[in-house]
CSV table of C-alpha atoms in Angstrom, one decimal:
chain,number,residue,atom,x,y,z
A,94,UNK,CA,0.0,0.0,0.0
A,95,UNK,CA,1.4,3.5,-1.1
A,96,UNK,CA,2.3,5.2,2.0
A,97,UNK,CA,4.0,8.6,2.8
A,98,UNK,CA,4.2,9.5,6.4
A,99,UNK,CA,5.0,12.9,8.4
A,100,UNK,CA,7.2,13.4,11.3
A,101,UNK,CA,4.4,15.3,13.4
A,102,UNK,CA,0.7,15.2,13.6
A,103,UNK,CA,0.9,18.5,15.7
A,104,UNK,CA,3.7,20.3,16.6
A,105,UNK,CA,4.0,23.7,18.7
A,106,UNK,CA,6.7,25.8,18.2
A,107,UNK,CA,7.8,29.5,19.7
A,108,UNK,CA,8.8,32.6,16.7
A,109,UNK,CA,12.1,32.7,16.0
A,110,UNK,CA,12.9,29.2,16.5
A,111,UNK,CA,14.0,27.0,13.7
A,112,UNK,CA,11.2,24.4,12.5
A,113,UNK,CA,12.1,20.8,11.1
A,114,UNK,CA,9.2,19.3,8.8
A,115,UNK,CA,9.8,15.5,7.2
A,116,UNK,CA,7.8,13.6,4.7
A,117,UNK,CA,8.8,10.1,3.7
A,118,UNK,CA,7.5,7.9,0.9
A,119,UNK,CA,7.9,4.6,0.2
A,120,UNK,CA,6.7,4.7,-3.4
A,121,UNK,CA,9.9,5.2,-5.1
A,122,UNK,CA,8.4,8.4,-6.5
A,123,UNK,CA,10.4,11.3,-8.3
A,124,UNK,CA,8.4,13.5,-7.0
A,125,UNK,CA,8.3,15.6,-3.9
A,126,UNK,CA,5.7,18.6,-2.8
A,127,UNK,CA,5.0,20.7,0.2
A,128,UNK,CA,1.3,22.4,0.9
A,129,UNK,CA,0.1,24.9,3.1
A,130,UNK,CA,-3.6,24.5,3.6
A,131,UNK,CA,-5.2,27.5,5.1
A,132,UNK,CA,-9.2,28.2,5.3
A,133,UNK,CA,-10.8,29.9,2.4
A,134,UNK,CA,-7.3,29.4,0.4
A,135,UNK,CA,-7.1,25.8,-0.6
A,136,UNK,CA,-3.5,24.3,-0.7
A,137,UNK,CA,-0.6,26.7,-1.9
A,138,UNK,CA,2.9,25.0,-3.6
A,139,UNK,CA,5.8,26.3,-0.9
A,140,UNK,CA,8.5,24.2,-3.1
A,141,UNK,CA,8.5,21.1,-4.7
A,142,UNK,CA,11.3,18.2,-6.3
A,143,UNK,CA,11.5,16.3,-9.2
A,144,UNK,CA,15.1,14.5,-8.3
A,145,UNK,CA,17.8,14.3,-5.4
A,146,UNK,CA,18.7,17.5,-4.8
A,147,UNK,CA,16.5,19.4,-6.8
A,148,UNK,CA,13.9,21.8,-5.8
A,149,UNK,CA,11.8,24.5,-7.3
A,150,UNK,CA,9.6,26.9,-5.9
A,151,UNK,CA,6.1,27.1,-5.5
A,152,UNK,CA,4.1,29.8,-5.1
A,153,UNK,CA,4.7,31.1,-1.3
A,154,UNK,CA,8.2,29.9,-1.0
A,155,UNK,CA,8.9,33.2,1.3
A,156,UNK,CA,10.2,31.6,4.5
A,157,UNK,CA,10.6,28.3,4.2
A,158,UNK,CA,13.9,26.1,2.4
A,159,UNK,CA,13.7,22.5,1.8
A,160,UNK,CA,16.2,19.7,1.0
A,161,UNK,CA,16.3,16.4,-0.7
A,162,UNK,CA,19.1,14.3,0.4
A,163,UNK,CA,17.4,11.3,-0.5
A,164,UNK,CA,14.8,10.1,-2.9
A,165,UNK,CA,12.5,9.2,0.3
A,166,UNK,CA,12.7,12.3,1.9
A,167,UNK,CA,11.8,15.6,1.7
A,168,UNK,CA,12.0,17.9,4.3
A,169,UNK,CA,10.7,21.6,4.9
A,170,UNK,CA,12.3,23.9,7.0
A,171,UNK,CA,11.0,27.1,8.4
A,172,UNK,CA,14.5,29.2,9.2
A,173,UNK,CA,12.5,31.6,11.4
A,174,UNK,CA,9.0,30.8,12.6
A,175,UNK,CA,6.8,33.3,12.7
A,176,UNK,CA,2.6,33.2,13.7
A,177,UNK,CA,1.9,33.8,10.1
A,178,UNK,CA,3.3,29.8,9.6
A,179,UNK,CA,0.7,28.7,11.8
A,180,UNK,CA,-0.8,26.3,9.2
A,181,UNK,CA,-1.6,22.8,8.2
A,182,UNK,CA,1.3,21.7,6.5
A,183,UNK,CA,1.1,18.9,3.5
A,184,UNK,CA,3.5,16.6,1.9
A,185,UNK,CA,2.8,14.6,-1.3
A,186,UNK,CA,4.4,12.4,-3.8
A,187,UNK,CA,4.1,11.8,-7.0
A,188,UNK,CA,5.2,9.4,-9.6
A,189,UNK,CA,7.0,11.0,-12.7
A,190,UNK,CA,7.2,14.1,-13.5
A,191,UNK,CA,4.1,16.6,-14.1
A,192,UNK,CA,0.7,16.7,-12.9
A,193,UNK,CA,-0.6,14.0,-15.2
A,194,UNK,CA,-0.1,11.8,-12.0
A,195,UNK,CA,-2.1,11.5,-8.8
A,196,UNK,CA,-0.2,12.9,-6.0
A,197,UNK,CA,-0.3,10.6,-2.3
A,198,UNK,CA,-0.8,12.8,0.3
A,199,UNK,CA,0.8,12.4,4.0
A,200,UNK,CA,-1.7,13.0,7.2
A,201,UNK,CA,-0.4,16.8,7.7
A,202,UNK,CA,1.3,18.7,10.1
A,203,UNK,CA,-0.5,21.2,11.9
A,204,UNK,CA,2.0,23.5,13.0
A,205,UNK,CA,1.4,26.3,15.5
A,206,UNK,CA,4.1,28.9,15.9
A,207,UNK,CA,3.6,31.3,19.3
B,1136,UNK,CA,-2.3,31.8,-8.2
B,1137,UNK,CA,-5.5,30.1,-7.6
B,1138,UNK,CA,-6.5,27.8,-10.8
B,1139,UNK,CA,-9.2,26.3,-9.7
B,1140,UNK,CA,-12.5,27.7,-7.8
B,1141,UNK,CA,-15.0,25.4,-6.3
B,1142,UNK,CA,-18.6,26.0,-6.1
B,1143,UNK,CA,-20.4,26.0,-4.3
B,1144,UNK,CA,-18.5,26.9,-0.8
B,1145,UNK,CA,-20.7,24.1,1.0
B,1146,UNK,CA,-23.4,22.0,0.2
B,1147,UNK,CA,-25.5,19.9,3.4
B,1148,UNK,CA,-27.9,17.2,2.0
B,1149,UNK,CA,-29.3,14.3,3.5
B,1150,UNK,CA,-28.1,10.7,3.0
B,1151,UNK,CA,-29.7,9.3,-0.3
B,1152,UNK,CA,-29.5,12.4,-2.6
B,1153,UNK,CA,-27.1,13.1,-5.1
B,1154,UNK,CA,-24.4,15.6,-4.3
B,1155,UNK,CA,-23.3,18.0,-7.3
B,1156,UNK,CA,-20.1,20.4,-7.0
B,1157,UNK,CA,-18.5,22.5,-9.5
B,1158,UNK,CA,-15.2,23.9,-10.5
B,1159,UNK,CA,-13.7,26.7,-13.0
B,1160,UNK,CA,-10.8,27.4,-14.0
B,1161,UNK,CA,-8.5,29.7,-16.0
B,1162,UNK,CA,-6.3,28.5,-18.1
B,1163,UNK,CA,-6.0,25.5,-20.5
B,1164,UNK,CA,-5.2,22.4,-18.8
B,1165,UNK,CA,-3.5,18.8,-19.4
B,1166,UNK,CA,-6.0,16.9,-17.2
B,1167,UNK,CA,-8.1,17.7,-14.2
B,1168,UNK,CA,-8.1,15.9,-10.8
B,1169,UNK,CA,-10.6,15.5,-8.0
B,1170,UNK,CA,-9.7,14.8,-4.1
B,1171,UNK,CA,-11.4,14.1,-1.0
B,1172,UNK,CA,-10.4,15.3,2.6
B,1173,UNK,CA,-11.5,13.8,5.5
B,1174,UNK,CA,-11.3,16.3,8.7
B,1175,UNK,CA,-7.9,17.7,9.5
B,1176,UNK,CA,-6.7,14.6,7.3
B,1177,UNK,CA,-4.5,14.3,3.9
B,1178,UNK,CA,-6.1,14.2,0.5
B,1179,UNK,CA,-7.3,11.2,-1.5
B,1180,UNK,CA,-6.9,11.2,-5.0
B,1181,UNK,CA,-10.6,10.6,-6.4
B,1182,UNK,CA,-10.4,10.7,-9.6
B,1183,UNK,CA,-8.8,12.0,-13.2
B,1184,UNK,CA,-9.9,13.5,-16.2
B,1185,UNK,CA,-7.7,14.3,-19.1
B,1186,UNK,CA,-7.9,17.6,-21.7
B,1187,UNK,CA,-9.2,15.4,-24.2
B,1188,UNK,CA,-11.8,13.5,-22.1
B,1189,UNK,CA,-15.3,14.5,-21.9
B,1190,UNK,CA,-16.9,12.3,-18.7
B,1191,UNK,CA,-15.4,9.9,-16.4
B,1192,UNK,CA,-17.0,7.5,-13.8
B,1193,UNK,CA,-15.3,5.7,-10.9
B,1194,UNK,CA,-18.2,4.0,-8.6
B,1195,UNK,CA,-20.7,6.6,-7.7
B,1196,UNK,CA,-18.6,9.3,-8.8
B,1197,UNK,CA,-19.3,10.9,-11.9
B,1198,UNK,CA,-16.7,13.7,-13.4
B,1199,UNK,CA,-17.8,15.4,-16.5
B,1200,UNK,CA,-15.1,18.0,-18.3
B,1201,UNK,CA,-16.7,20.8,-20.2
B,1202,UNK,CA,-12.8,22.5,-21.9
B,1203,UNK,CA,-14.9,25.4,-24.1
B,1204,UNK,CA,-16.6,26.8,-20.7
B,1205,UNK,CA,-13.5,25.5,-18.5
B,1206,UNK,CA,-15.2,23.7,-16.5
B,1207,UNK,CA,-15.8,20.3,-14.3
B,1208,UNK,CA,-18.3,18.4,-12.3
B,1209,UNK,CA,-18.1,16.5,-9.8
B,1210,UNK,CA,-21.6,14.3,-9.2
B,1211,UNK,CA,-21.8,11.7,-6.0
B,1212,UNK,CA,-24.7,9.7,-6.5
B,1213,UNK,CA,-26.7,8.3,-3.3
B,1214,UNK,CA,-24.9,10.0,-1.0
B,1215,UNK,CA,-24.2,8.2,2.1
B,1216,UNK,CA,-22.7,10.0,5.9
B,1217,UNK,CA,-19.4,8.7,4.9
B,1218,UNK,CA,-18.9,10.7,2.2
B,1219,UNK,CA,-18.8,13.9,4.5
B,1220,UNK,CA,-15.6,15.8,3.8
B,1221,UNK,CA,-14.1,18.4,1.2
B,1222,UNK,CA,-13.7,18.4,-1.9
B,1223,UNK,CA,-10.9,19.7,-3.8
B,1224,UNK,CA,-10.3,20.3,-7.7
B,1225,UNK,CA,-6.9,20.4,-9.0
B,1226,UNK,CA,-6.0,21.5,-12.5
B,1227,UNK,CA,-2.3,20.5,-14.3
B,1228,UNK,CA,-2.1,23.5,-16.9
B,1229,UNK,CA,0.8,21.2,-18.6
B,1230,UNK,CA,3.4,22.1,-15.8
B,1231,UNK,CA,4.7,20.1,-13.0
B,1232,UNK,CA,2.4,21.2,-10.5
B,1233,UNK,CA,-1.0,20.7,-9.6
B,1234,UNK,CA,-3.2,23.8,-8.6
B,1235,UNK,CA,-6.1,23.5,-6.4
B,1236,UNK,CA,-8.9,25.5,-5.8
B,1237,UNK,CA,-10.1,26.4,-2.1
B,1238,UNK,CA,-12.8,23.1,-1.8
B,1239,UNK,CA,-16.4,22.1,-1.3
B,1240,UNK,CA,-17.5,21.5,2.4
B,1241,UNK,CA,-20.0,18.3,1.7
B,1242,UNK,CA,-22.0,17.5,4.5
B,1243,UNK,CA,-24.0,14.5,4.1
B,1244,UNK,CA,-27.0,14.1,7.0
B,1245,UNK,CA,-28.6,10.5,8.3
């Protein structure tokens, strides 16, 4: 069964601090996303990977990095929290590159910066 | 950007009836993809409709694709409490990226 897990269900963090966020899939897939969901907004592309070590950005990639180190991982980083991070985060894989695939979604992390 | 735009907002029936949402869009688009979220949950992918593909069916779900008006359905037939959740539309405009719209709040009543 496709699978793709996140660190946290819920995680509380202070501003300013520095904010880990792993995904990991165990679908093989090329592809690697990150989501903020956000009421009245939908889900909004921070940064997304199509390969090791390569990453593009989404739409709101203001405040946030992410790396790829390997194929199963993707991880999100918030470099300075602030309150307006307070969000459901998203992670989702996909198979090949492009849309033309469905994307596997992990459980989310709802993240609450103080 | 926001591709996609659901409508309505929310939508309460009772368990039995058909449940019909609607999405628009802006741009021209490679295919067309419908998920499901379950409170405070992940998506499910529902189903997928490509640019060249007029209606699709997948159990009681019926997708139609209307590309002159930009346009998609989504239809759930005999709705059951189960199927409570949102709805999202997601458009690939022939990038490497879905965009989804802001979802439909489906609440289904027993």
């Amino acid at each position: 069964d496709v699978k793709v897990t996140q660190s946290s269900r819920y995680l509380v963090k202070r501003t300013g601090e520095k904010v880990f966020l792993e995904c990991v899939q165990d679908m093989d897939h090329e592809n690697m996303f990150w989501y903020r969901q956000d009421p009245g907004l939908g889900l909004r592309l921070i940064y997304f990977s199509y390969d090791v070590k390569m990453k593009e950005k989404g739409d709101i990639p203001e405040g946030y990095s992410v790396s790829r180190e390997k194929k199963e991982r993707f991880s999100l980083i918030l470099e300075s929290a602030s309150t307006n991070q307070t969000s459901m985060y998203l992670c989702a894989s996909s198979l090949n590159a492009g849309g033309s695939y469905e994307q596997y979604f992990g459980p989310g992390t709802r993240l609450t910066v103080t | 950007s926001q591709q996609g735009e659901e409508d309505p907002q929310a939508l309460s029936i009772q368990e039995g009836e058909n449940a019909t949402m609607n999405c628009s869009y802006k741009t021209s688009i490679n295919n067309l993809q419908w998920y499901r979220q379950n409170s405070g949950r992940g998506l499910v992918h529902l189903i997928l409709i490509r640019s060249n593909e007029r209606e699709k069916h997948s159990g009681r779900l019926r997708v139609t694709l209307d590309t002159s008006k930009k346009s998609s359905s989504l239809l759930i037939t005999a709705s059951r409490a189960a199927d409570t959740a949102s709805y999202f539309c997601a458009t690939d405009a022939w990038g490497n990226k879905l965009v989804f719209g802001a979802g439909t709040i489906l609440r289904v009543k027993s």
